[in-house]
mmCIF file of C-alpha atoms and ligand atoms in Angstrom:
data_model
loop_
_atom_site.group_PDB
_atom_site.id
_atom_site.type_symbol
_atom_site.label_atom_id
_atom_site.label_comp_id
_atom_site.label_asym_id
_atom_site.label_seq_id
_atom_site.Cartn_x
_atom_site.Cartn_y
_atom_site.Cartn_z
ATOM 1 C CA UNK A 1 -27.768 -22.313 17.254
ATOM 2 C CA UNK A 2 -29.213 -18.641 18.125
ATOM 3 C CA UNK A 3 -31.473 -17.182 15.356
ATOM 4 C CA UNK A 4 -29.746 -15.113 13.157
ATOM 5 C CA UNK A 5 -29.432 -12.293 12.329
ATOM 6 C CA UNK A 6 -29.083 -11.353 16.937
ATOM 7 C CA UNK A 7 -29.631 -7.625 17.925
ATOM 8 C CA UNK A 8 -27.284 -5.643 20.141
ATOM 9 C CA UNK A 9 -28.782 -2.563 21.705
ATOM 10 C CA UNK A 10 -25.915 -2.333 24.056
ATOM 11 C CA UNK A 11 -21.924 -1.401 24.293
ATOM 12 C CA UNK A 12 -21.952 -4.423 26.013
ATOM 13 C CA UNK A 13 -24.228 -6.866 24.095
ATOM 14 C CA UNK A 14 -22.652 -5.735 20.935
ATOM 15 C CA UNK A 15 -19.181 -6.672 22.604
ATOM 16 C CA UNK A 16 -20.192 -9.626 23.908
ATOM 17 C CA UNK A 17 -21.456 -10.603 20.132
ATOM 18 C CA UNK A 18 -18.444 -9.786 18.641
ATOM 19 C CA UNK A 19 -16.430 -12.076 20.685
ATOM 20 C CA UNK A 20 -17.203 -15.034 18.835
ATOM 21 C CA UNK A 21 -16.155 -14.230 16.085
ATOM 22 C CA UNK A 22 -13.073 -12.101 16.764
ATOM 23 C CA UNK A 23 -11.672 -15.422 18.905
ATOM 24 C CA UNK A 24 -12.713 -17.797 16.011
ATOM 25 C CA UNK A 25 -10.601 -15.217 13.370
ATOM 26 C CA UNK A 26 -13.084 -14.361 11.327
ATOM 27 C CA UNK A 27 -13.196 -11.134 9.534
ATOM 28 C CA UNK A 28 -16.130 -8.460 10.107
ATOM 29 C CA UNK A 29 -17.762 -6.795 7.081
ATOM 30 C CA UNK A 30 -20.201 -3.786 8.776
ATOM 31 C CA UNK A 31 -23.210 -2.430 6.720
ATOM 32 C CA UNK A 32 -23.609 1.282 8.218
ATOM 33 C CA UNK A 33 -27.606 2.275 7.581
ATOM 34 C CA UNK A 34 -30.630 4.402 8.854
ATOM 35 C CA UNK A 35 -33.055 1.283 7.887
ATOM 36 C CA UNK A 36 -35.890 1.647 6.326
ATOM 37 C CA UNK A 37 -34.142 -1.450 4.015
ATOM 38 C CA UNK A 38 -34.511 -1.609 0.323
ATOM 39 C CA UNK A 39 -33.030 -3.800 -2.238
ATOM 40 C CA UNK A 40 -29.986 -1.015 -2.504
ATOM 41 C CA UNK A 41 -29.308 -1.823 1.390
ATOM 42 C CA UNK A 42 -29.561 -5.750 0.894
ATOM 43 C CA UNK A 43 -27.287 -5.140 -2.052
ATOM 44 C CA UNK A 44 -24.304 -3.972 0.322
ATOM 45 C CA UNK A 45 -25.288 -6.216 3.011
ATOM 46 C CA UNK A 46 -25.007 -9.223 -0.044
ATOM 47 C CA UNK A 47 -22.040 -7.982 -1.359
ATOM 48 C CA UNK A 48 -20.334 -7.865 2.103
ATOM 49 C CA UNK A 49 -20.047 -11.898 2.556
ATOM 50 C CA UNK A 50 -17.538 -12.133 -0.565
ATOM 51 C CA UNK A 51 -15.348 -9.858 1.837
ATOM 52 C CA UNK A 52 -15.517 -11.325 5.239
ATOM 53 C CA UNK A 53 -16.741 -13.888 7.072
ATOM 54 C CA UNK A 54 -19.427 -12.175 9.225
ATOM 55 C CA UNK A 55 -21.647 -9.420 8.717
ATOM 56 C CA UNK A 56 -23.101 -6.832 10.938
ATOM 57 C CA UNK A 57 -25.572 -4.178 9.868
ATOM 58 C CA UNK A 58 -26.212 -1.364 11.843
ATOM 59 C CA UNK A 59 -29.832 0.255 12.076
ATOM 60 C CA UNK A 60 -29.418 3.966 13.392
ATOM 61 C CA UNK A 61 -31.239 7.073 12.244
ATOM 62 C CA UNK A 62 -28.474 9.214 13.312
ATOM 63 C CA UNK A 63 -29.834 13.089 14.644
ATOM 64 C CA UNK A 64 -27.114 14.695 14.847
ATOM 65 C CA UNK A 65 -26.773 14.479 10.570
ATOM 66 C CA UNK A 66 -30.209 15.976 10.259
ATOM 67 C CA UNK A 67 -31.004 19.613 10.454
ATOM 68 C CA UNK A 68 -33.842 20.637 12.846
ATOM 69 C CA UNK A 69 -35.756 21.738 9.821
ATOM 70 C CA UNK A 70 -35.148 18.437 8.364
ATOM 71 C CA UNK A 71 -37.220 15.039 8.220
ATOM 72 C CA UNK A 72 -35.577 12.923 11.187
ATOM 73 C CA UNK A 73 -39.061 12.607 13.099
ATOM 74 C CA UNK A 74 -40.667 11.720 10.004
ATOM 75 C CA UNK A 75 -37.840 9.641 8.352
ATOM 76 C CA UNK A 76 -39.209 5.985 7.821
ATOM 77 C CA UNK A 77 -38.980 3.549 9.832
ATOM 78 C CA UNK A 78 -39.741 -0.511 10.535
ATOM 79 C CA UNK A 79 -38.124 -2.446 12.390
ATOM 80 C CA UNK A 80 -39.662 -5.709 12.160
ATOM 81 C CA UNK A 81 -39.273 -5.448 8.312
ATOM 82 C CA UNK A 82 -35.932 -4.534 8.580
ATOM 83 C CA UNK A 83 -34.714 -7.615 10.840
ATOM 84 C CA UNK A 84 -37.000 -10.244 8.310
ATOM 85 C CA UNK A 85 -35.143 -8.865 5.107
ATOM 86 C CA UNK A 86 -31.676 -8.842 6.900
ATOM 87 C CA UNK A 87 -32.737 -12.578 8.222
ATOM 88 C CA UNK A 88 -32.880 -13.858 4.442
ATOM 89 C CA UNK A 89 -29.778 -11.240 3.339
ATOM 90 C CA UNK A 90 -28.529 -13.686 5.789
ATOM 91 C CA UNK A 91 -26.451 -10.670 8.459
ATOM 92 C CA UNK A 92 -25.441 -12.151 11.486
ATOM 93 C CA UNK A 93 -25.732 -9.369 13.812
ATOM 94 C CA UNK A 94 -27.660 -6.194 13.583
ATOM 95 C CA UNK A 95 -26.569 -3.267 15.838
ATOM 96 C CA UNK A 96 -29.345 -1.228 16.525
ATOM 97 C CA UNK A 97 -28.278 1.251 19.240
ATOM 98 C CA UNK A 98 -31.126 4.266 20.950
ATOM 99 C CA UNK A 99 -29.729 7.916 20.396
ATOM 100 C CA UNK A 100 -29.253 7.596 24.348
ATOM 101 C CA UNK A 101 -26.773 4.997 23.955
ATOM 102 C CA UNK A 102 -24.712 6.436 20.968
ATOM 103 C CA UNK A 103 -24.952 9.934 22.317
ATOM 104 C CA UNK A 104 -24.889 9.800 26.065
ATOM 105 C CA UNK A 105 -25.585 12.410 28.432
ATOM 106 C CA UNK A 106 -22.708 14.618 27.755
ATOM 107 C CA UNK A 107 -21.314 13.369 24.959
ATOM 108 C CA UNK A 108 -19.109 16.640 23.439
ATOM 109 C CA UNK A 109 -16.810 15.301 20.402
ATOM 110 C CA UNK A 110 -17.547 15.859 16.586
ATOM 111 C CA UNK A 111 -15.640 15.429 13.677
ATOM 112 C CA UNK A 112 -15.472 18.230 11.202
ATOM 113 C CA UNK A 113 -14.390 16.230 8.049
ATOM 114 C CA UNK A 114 -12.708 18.527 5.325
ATOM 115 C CA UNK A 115 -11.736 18.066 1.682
ATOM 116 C CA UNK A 116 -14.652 16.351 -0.316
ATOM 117 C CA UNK A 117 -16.858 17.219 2.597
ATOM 118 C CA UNK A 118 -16.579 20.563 1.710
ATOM 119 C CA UNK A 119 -16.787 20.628 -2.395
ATOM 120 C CA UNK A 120 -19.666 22.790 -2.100
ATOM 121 C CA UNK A 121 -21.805 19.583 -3.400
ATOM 122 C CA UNK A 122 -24.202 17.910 -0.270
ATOM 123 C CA UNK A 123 -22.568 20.112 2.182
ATOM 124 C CA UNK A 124 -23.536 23.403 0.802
ATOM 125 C CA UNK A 125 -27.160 22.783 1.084
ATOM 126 C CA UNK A 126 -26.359 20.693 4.317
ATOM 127 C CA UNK A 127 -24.524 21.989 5.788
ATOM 128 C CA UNK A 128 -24.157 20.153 8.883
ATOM 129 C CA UNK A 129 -24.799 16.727 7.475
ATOM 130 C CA UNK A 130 -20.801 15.275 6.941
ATOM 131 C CA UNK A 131 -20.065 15.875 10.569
ATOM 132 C CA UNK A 132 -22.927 14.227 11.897
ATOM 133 C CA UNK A 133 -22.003 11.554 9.419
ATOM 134 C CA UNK A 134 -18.587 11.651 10.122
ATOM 135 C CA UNK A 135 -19.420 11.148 13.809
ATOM 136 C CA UNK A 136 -21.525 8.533 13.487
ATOM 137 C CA UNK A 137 -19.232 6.947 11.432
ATOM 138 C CA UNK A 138 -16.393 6.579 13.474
ATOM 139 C CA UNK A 139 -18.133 5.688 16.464
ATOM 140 C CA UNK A 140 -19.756 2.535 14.205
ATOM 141 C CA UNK A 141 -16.033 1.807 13.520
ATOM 142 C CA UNK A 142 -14.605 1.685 16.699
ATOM 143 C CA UNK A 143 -17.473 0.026 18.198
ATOM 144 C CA UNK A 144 -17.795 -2.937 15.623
ATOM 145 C CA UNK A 145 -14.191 -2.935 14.717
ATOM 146 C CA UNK A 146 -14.403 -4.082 10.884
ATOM 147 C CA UNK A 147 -12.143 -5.232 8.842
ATOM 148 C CA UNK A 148 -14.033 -3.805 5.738
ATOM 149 C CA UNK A 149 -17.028 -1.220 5.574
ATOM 150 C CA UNK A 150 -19.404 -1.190 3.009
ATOM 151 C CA UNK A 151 -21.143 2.001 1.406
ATOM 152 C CA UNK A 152 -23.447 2.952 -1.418
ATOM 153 C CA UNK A 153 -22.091 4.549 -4.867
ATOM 154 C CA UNK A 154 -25.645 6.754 -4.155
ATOM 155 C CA UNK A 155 -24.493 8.893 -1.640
ATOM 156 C CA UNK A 156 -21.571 9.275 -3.876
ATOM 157 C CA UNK A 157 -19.805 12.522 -1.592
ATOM 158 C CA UNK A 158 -20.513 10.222 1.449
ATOM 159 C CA UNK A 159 -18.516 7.727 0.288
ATOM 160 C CA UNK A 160 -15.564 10.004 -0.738
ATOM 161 C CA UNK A 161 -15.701 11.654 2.627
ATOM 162 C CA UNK A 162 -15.859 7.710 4.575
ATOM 163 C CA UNK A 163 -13.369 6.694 2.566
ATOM 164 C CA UNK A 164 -10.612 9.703 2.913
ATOM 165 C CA UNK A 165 -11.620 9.922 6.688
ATOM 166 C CA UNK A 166 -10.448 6.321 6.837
ATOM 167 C CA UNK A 167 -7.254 6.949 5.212
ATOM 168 C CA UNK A 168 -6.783 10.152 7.294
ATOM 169 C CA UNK A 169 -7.165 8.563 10.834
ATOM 170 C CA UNK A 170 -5.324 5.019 9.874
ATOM 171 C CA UNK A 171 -8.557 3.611 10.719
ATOM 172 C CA UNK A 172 -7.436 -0.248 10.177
ATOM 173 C CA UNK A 173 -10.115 -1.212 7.786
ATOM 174 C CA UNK A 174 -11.312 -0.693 4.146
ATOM 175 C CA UNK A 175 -13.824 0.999 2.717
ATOM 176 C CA UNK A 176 -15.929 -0.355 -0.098
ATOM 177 C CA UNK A 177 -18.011 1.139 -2.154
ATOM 178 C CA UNK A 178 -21.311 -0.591 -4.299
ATOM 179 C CA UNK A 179 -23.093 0.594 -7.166
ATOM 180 C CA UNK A 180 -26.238 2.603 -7.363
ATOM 181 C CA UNK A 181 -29.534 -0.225 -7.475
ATOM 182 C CA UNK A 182 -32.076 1.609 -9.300
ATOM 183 C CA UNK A 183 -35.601 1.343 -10.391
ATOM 184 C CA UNK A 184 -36.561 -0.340 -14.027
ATOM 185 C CA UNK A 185 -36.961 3.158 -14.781
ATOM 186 C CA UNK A 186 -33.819 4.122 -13.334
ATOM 187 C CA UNK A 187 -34.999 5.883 -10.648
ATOM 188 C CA UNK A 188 -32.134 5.468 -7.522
ATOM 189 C CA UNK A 189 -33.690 3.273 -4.424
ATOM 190 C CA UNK A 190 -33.963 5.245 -1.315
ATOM 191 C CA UNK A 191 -36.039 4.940 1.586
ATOM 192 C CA UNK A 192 -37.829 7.982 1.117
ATOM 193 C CA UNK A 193 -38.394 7.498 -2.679
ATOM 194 C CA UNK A 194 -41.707 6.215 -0.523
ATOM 195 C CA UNK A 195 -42.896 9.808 -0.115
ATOM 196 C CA UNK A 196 -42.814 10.679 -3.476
ATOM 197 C CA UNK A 197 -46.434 11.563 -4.781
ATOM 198 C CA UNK A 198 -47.384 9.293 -8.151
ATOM 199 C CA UNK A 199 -46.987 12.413 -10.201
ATOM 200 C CA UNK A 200 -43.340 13.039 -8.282
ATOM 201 C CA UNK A 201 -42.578 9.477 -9.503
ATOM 202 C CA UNK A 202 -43.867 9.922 -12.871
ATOM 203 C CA UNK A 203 -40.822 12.329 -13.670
ATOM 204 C CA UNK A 204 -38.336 11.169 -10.905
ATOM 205 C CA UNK A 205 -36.292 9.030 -13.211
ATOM 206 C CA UNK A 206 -35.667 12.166 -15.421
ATOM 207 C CA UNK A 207 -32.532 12.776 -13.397
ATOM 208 C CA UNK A 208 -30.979 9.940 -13.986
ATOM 209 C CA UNK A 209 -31.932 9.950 -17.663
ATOM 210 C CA UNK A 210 -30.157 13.303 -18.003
ATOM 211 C CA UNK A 211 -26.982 11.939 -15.919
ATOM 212 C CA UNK A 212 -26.764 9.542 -18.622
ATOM 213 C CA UNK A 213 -27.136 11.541 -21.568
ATOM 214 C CA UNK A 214 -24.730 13.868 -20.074
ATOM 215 C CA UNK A 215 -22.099 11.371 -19.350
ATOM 216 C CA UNK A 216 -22.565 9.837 -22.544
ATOM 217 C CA UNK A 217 -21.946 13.190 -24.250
ATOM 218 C CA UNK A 218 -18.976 14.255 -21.955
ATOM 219 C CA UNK A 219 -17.488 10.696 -23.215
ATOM 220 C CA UNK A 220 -17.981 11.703 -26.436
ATOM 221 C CA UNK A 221 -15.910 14.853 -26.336
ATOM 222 C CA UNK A 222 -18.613 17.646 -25.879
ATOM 223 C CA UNK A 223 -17.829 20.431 -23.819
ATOM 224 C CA UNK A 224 -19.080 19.730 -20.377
ATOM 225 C CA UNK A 225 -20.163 23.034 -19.287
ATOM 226 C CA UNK A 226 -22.587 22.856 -22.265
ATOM 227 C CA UNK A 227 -23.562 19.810 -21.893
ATOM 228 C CA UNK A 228 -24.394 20.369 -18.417
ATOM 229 C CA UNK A 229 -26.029 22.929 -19.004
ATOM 230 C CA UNK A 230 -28.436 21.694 -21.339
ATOM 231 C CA UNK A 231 -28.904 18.629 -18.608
ATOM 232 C CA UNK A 232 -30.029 21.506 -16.493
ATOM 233 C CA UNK A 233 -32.452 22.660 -18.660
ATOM 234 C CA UNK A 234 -34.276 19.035 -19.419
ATOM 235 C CA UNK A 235 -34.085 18.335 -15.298
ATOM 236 C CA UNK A 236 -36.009 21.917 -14.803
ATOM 237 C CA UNK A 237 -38.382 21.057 -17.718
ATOM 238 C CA UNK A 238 -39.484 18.292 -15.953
ATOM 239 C CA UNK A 239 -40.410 20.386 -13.087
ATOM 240 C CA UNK A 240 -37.316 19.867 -10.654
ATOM 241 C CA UNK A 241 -36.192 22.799 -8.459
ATOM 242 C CA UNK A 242 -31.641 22.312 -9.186
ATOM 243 C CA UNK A 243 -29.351 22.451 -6.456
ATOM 244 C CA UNK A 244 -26.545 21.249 -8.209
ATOM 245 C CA UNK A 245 -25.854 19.494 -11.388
ATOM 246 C CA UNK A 246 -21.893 19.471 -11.808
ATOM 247 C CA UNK A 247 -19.044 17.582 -12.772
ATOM 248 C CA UNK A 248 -16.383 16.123 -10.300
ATOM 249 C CA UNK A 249 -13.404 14.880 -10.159
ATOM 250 C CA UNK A 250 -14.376 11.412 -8.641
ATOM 251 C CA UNK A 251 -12.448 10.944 -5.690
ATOM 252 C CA UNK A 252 -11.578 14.282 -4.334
ATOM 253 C CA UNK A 253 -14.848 15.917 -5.784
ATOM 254 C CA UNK A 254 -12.679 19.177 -6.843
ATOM 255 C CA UNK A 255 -14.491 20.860 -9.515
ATOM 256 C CA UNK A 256 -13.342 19.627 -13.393
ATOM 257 C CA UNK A 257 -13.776 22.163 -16.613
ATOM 258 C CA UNK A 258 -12.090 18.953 -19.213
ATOM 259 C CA UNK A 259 -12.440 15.503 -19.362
ATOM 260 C CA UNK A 260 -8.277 15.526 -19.118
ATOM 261 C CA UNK A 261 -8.635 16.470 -15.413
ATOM 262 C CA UNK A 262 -11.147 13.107 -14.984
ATOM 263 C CA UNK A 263 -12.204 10.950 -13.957
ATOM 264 C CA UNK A 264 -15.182 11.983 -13.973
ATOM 265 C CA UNK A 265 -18.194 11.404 -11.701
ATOM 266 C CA UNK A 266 -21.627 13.602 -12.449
ATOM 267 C CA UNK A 267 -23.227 14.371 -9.375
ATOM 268 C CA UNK A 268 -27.059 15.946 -8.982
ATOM 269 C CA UNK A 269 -29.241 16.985 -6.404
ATOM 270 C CA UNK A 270 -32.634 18.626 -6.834
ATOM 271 C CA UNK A 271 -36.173 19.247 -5.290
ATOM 272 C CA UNK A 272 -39.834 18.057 -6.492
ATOM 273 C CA UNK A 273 -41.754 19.328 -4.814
ATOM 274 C CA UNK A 274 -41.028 18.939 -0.810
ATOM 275 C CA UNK A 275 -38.515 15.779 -2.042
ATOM 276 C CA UNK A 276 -35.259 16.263 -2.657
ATOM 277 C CA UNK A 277 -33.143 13.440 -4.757
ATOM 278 C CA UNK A 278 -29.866 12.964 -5.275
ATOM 279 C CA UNK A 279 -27.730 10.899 -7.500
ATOM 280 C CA UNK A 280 -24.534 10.279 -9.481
ATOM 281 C CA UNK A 281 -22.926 8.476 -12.259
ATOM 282 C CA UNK A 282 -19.254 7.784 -13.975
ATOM 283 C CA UNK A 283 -18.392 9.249 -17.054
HETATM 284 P P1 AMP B 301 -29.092 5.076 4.422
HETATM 285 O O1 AMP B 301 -29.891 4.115 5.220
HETATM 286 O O2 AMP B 301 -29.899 5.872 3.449
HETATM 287 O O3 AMP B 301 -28.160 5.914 5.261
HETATM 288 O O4 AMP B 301 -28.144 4.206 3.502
HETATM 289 C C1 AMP B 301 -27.298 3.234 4.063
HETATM 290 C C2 AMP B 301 -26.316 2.790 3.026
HETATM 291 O O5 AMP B 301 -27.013 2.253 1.905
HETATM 292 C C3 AMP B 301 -25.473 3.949 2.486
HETATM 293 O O6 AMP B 301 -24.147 3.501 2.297
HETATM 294 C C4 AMP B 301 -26.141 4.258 1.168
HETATM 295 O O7 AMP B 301 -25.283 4.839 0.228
HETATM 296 C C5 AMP B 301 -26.576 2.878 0.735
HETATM 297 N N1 AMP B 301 -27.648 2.973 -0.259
HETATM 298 C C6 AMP B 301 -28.804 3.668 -0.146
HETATM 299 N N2 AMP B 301 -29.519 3.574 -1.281
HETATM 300 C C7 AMP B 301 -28.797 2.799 -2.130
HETATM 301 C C8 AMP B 301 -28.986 2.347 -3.472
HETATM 302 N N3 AMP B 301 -30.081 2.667 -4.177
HETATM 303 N N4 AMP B 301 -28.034 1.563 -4.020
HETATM 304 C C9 AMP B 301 -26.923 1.242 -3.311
HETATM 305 N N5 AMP B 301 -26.681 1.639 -2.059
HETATM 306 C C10 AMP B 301 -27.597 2.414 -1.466
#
């Protein structure tokens, strides 16, 4: 038998992959990522065999979801590490496409997704992030052809916008979505937690200490504008620049003023220096 997991760099080796498994009627899980793999990747890409038979993760730092004054040529990357960790996660087929061959010469379509995409959340201060992820996204779809699709609770408006693009274009498949993995500390995984300075790291679980306060509180009855904006106040103590600290409703992201309108989903984004973290948690 071939070693596993195989890589398709091709339309056509990536067809020619699928095959096999498509005549034997087995169902297709795919694990969308930019690599750089972490334990919250190999947490989707674990979760993904209790849904289907065979599991493909794609490795694809996607430009046209990154701003020009944003970190694409420096995003992390590694290859070989990527391929050992999905070897023991146990995938069975990585699709690892070049821009060239995702975005040919002349390639002119983009989806503009609308709704949670724009809840003035992610998309405010990136503004052209959920159509490059939108993009992406379908053309991952319709080249892999999954039955189910696996995302991260992290990127929390991601997910909502995946998920209601699904719905909205019949796309026959079903989007999951998997908890946050975190730090001891708390801290969210993500690939570029690696450029955070020690002192950065020192206070970068602060955010997620004051998401669960806050969520503990709004549980509890207290009024949420207060309490988020005394969550405010401990994140800037720390030293964090806010771009948003707010409270959702948690599947169309529409903005919430009582815990009757819930549920609930706390969503935060700020800057530490040059980082900028994001994360999110249930009330
Ligand atoms: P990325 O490579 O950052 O685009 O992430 C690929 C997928 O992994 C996305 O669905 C993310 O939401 C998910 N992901 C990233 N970090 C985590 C984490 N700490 N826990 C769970 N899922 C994650």
């Amino acid at each position: 038998m071939a070693a596993r997991p195989s890589v398709a760099r091709t339309i056509a080796s990536l067809r020619r992959a699928l095959a096999p498994f498509r005549d034997a009627g087995q169902r297709i899980a795919l694990v969308p990522t930019m690599g750089a793999l972490h334990a919250g990747h190999l947490a989707l890409v674990r979760e993904a065999p209790r849904r289907a038979r065979r599991v493909v993760v794609s490795i694809f730092v996607n430009p046209t979801q990154f701003a020009p004054h944003e970190d694409f040529g420096s995003y992390p990357r590694g290859f070989d590490a990527d391929l050992a960790a999905l070897r023991a996660a146990k995938a069975d087929l990585v699709w690892a496409p070049a821009a060239s061959v995702m975005y040919p010469e002349g390639f002119a379509t983009r989806i503009e997704p609308q709704g949670a995409a724009k809840a003035g959340l992610e998309d405010k201060f990136r503004p052209h992030f959920f159509g490059g992820v939108a993009t992406v996204v379908v053309k991952l779809f319709t080249q892999t052809a999954p039955d189910f699709a696996l995302f991260g609770e992290k990127d929390y408006q991601q997910l909502c916008v995946v998920t209601q693009m699904a719905k909205d274009l019949d796309l026959p498949l079903k989007v999951i979505g998997v908890p946050t993995v975190r730090e001891k500390d708390g801290l969210a995984l993500s690939s570029r937690n690696v450029y955070l300075s020690p002192a950065e790291r020192a206070v970068a679980p602060t955010l997620y200490r004051a998401l669960k306060a806050s969520a503990a509180r709004i549980k509890q009855g207290e009024p949420i504008e207060m309490v988020l904006e005394e969550g405010l106040a401990e994140i800037t103590r720390a030293g964090f620049a806010v771009d948003y600290l707010e409270a959702r409703h948690a599947t169309t992201l529409a903005p919430i003023a009582s815990r009757k309108e819930g549920p609930i989903r706390l969503l935060v984004a700020a800057k530490i220096g040059k980082m900028r973290l994001i994360d999110n948690l249930g009330v």
